[in-house]
GROMACS .gro file of C-alpha atoms in nm:
model
  193
    1UNK     CA    1   2.366   1.147   5.636
    2UNK     CA    2   2.662   1.008   5.754
    3UNK     CA    3   2.706   0.986   6.131
    4UNK     CA    4   3.001   0.944   6.320
    5UNK     CA    5   3.015   0.679   6.640
    6UNK     CA    6   3.196   0.884   6.873
    7UNK     CA    7   2.998   1.201   7.022
    8UNK     CA    8   2.959   1.400   7.350
    9UNK     CA    9   2.682   1.626   7.466
   10UNK     CA   10   2.676   1.812   7.782
   11UNK     CA   11   2.370   2.026   7.864
   12UNK     CA   12   2.343   2.238   8.210
   13UNK     CA   13   1.929   2.245   8.413
   14UNK     CA   14   1.967   2.535   8.663
   15UNK     CA   15   1.574   2.570   8.797
   16UNK     CA   16   1.531   2.722   9.132
   17UNK     CA   17   1.476   2.452   9.294
   18UNK     CA   18   1.840   2.328   9.232
   19UNK     CA   19   2.133   2.270   8.958
   20UNK     CA   20   2.169   1.944   8.720
   21UNK     CA   21   2.347   1.819   8.403
   22UNK     CA   22   2.299   1.545   8.169
   23UNK     CA   23   2.655   1.385   8.030
   24UNK     CA   24   2.627   1.169   7.719
   25UNK     CA   25   2.935   1.040   7.556
   26UNK     CA   26   2.949   0.726   7.261
   27UNK     CA   27   3.186   0.509   7.165
   28UNK     CA   28   3.186   0.317   6.854
   29UNK     CA   29   2.969  -0.020   6.913
   30UNK     CA   30   2.829  -0.242   6.694
   31UNK     CA   31   2.444  -0.267   6.902
   32UNK     CA   32   2.322   0.009   7.119
   33UNK     CA   33   2.458  -0.099   7.482
   34UNK     CA   34   2.351   0.206   7.735
   35UNK     CA   35   2.558   0.253   8.055
   36UNK     CA   36   2.342   0.510   8.283
   37UNK     CA   37   2.410   0.650   8.631
   38UNK     CA   38   2.189   0.845   8.815
   39UNK     CA   39   2.163   1.024   9.237
   40UNK     CA   40   2.006   0.728   9.451
   41UNK     CA   41   1.669   0.964   9.460
   42UNK     CA   42   1.593   0.937   9.077
   43UNK     CA   43   1.662   0.588   8.971
   44UNK     CA   44   1.341   0.602   8.922
   45UNK     CA   45   1.418   0.721   8.570
   46UNK     CA   46   1.649   0.490   8.476
   47UNK     CA   47   1.372   0.264   8.241
   48UNK     CA   48   1.218   0.614   8.143
   49UNK     CA   49   1.589   0.691   8.016
   50UNK     CA   50   1.699   0.382   7.898
   51UNK     CA   51   1.404   0.376   7.641
   52UNK     CA   52   1.446   0.735   7.554
   53UNK     CA   53   1.786   0.649   7.436
   54UNK     CA   54   1.657   0.408   7.257
   55UNK     CA   55   1.393   0.549   7.052
   56UNK     CA   56   1.681   0.831   6.936
   57UNK     CA   57   1.976   0.621   6.928
   58UNK     CA   58   2.075   0.248   6.729
   59UNK     CA   59   2.410   0.168   6.747
   60UNK     CA   60   2.724   0.292   6.975
   61UNK     CA   61   2.845   0.234   7.352
   62UNK     CA   62   2.692   0.522   7.532
   63UNK     CA   63   2.707   0.631   7.896
   64UNK     CA   64   2.436   0.912   8.047
   65UNK     CA   65   2.586   1.050   8.338
   66UNK     CA   66   2.323   1.323   8.519
   67UNK     CA   67   2.473   1.529   8.803
   68UNK     CA   68   2.172   1.699   9.024
   69UNK     CA   69   2.227   1.910   9.356
   70UNK     CA   70   1.930   2.019   9.504
   71UNK     CA   71   1.911   2.362   9.599
   72UNK     CA   72   1.924   2.421  10.053
   73UNK     CA   73   1.547   2.595   9.955
   74UNK     CA   74   1.383   2.283   9.828
   75UNK     CA   75   1.482   2.088  10.108
   76UNK     CA   76   1.256   2.150  10.384
   77UNK     CA   77   1.365   1.902  10.624
   78UNK     CA   78   1.548   1.545  10.697
   79UNK     CA   79   1.448   1.172  10.794
   80UNK     CA   80   1.602   0.973  10.977
   81UNK     CA   81   1.557   0.596  10.873
   82UNK     CA   82   1.551   0.485  11.225
   83UNK     CA   83   1.522   0.142  11.213
   84UNK     CA   84   1.853   0.165  11.017
   85UNK     CA   85   2.001   0.349  11.237
   86UNK     CA   86   1.906   0.083  11.579
   87UNK     CA   87   2.112  -0.153  11.306
   88UNK     CA   88   2.409   0.011  11.270
   89UNK     CA   89   2.401   0.097  11.653
   90UNK     CA   90   2.330  -0.271  11.728
   91UNK     CA   91   2.635  -0.476  11.500
   92UNK     CA   92   2.870  -0.166  11.594
   93UNK     CA   93   2.816  -0.303  12.004
   94UNK     CA   94   2.851  -0.657  11.903
   95UNK     CA   95   3.202  -0.526  11.755
   96UNK     CA   96   3.305  -0.357  12.025
   97UNK     CA   97   3.180  -0.657  12.315
   98UNK     CA   98   3.400  -0.877  12.056
   99UNK     CA   99   3.733  -0.640  11.991
  100UNK     CA  100   3.742  -0.438  12.318
  101UNK     CA  101   3.808  -0.150  12.097
  102UNK     CA  102   3.717   0.201  12.018
  103UNK     CA  103   3.348   0.356  12.130
  104UNK     CA  104   3.030   0.413  11.940
  105UNK     CA  105   3.046   0.766  11.735
  106UNK     CA  106   2.725   0.866  11.641
  107UNK     CA  107   2.780   1.131  11.342
  108UNK     CA  108   2.927   0.841  11.193
  109UNK     CA  109   2.582   0.591  11.195
  110UNK     CA  110   2.435   0.983  11.113
  111UNK     CA  111   2.669   1.000  10.781
  112UNK     CA  112   2.564   0.575  10.719
  113UNK     CA  113   2.436   0.572  10.406
  114UNK     CA  114   2.059   0.580  10.386
  115UNK     CA  115   2.028   0.706  10.771
  116UNK     CA  116   1.949   1.056  10.675
  117UNK     CA  117   1.813   1.194  10.394
  118UNK     CA  118   1.666   1.514  10.340
  119UNK     CA  119   1.293   1.557  10.264
  120UNK     CA  120   1.236   1.651   9.878
  121UNK     CA  121   0.989   1.925   9.687
  122UNK     CA  122   0.757   1.662   9.477
  123UNK     CA  123   1.035   1.431   9.223
  124UNK     CA  124   0.764   1.449   8.963
  125UNK     CA  125   0.801   1.789   8.842
  126UNK     CA  126   1.182   1.775   8.873
  127UNK     CA  127   1.180   1.442   8.696
  128UNK     CA  128   0.934   1.621   8.397
  129UNK     CA  129   1.240   1.902   8.336
  130UNK     CA  130   1.479   1.704   8.384
  131UNK     CA  131   1.338   1.459   8.088
  132UNK     CA  132   1.289   1.762   7.859
  133UNK     CA  133   1.655   1.826   7.937
  134UNK     CA  134   1.811   1.526   7.826
  135UNK     CA  135   1.583   1.493   7.558
  136UNK     CA  136   1.777   1.822   7.442
  137UNK     CA  137   2.058   1.671   7.543
  138UNK     CA  138   2.041   1.381   7.284
  139UNK     CA  139   1.946   1.573   7.015
  140UNK     CA  140   2.227   1.817   7.088
  141UNK     CA  141   2.493   1.478   7.091
  142UNK     CA  142   2.279   1.382   6.764
  143UNK     CA  143   2.337   1.689   6.627
  144UNK     CA  144   2.754   1.624   6.744
  145UNK     CA  145   2.739   1.275   6.560
  146UNK     CA  146   2.645   1.473   6.259
  147UNK     CA  147   2.868   1.707   6.248
  148UNK     CA  148   3.152   1.433   6.315
  149UNK     CA  149   3.017   1.203   6.039
  150UNK     CA  150   3.045   1.502   5.776
  151UNK     CA  151   3.409   1.576   5.878
  152UNK     CA  152   3.443   1.245   5.830
  153UNK     CA  153   3.301   1.244   5.523
  154UNK     CA  154   3.538   1.567   5.376
  155UNK     CA  155   3.810   1.379   5.495
  156UNK     CA  156   3.729   1.042   5.298
  157UNK     CA  157   3.660   1.150   5.016
  158UNK     CA  158   4.008   1.376   5.010
  159UNK     CA  159   4.146   1.093   5.043
  160UNK     CA  160   3.921   0.879   4.790
  161UNK     CA  161   4.042   1.146   4.509
  162UNK     CA  162   4.390   1.114   4.631
  163UNK     CA  163   4.392   0.777   4.509
  164UNK     CA  164   4.163   0.860   4.229
  165UNK     CA  165   4.446   1.082   4.128
  166UNK     CA  166   4.734   0.794   4.200
  167UNK     CA  167   4.536   0.582   4.024
  168UNK     CA  168   4.445   0.771   3.737
  169UNK     CA  169   4.881   0.839   3.650
  170UNK     CA  170   4.920   0.508   3.624
  171UNK     CA  171   4.648   0.502   3.403
  172UNK     CA  172   4.824   0.783   3.239
  173UNK     CA  173   5.200   0.525   3.221
  174UNK     CA  174   5.031   0.179   3.168
  175UNK     CA  175   5.073   0.224   2.777
  176UNK     CA  176   5.426   0.234   2.840
  177UNK     CA  177   5.440   0.018   3.126
  178UNK     CA  178   5.298  -0.271   2.887
  179UNK     CA  179   5.515  -0.200   2.641
  180UNK     CA  180   5.845  -0.242   2.831
  181UNK     CA  181   5.702  -0.483   2.996
  182UNK     CA  182   5.651  -0.668   2.636
  183UNK     CA  183   6.009  -0.600   2.556
  184UNK     CA  184   6.156  -0.742   2.839
  185UNK     CA  185   5.971  -1.052   2.808
  186UNK     CA  186   6.040  -1.090   2.413
  187UNK     CA  187   6.415  -1.048   2.509
  188UNK     CA  188   6.364  -1.315   2.747
  189UNK     CA  189   6.226  -1.545   2.503
  190UNK     CA  190   6.485  -1.453   2.262
  191UNK     CA  191   6.774  -1.539   2.561
  192UNK     CA  192   6.617  -1.890   2.585
  193UNK     CA  193   6.615  -1.937   2.200
   0.00000   0.00000   0.00000
């Protein structure tokens, strides 16, 4: 079966814990090259995802994206990284002492990446469901490659049929062409003598 190198597949998952959407896309590449984008709390899945892609795909530049949103009832509270917040306040005070500008805005400290994080339900069960959805997305992705490959095969066969028809026409005219060429060369030879 001919498979195209370019393909796209998307699968959404809606569960009580929230929603997720896997997207796979690829373009032509001699070897398998994977780019994986995951939310920070699911970064630990990257080696597993890379291995699953490697097991089922052999070529192409493949982008794998996961969009992940926890529902509000899946989040049970907030955690604050106090050490990071203290470091940010100390850095802001140092800048204030040397530049004499601006006040420290507590909300800006809380918005800084890594200061606040949601306590989430057990990510192991969510991860299992996400990986199962990834497997389904890979299957849909391979199916899309096969459909595109079948379309390419049909197109190539049509072009080959056209070339074959042109060759048939030329072959049918070959005796006349050879006779004309022989007469032309004989005429030149006669003129030269």
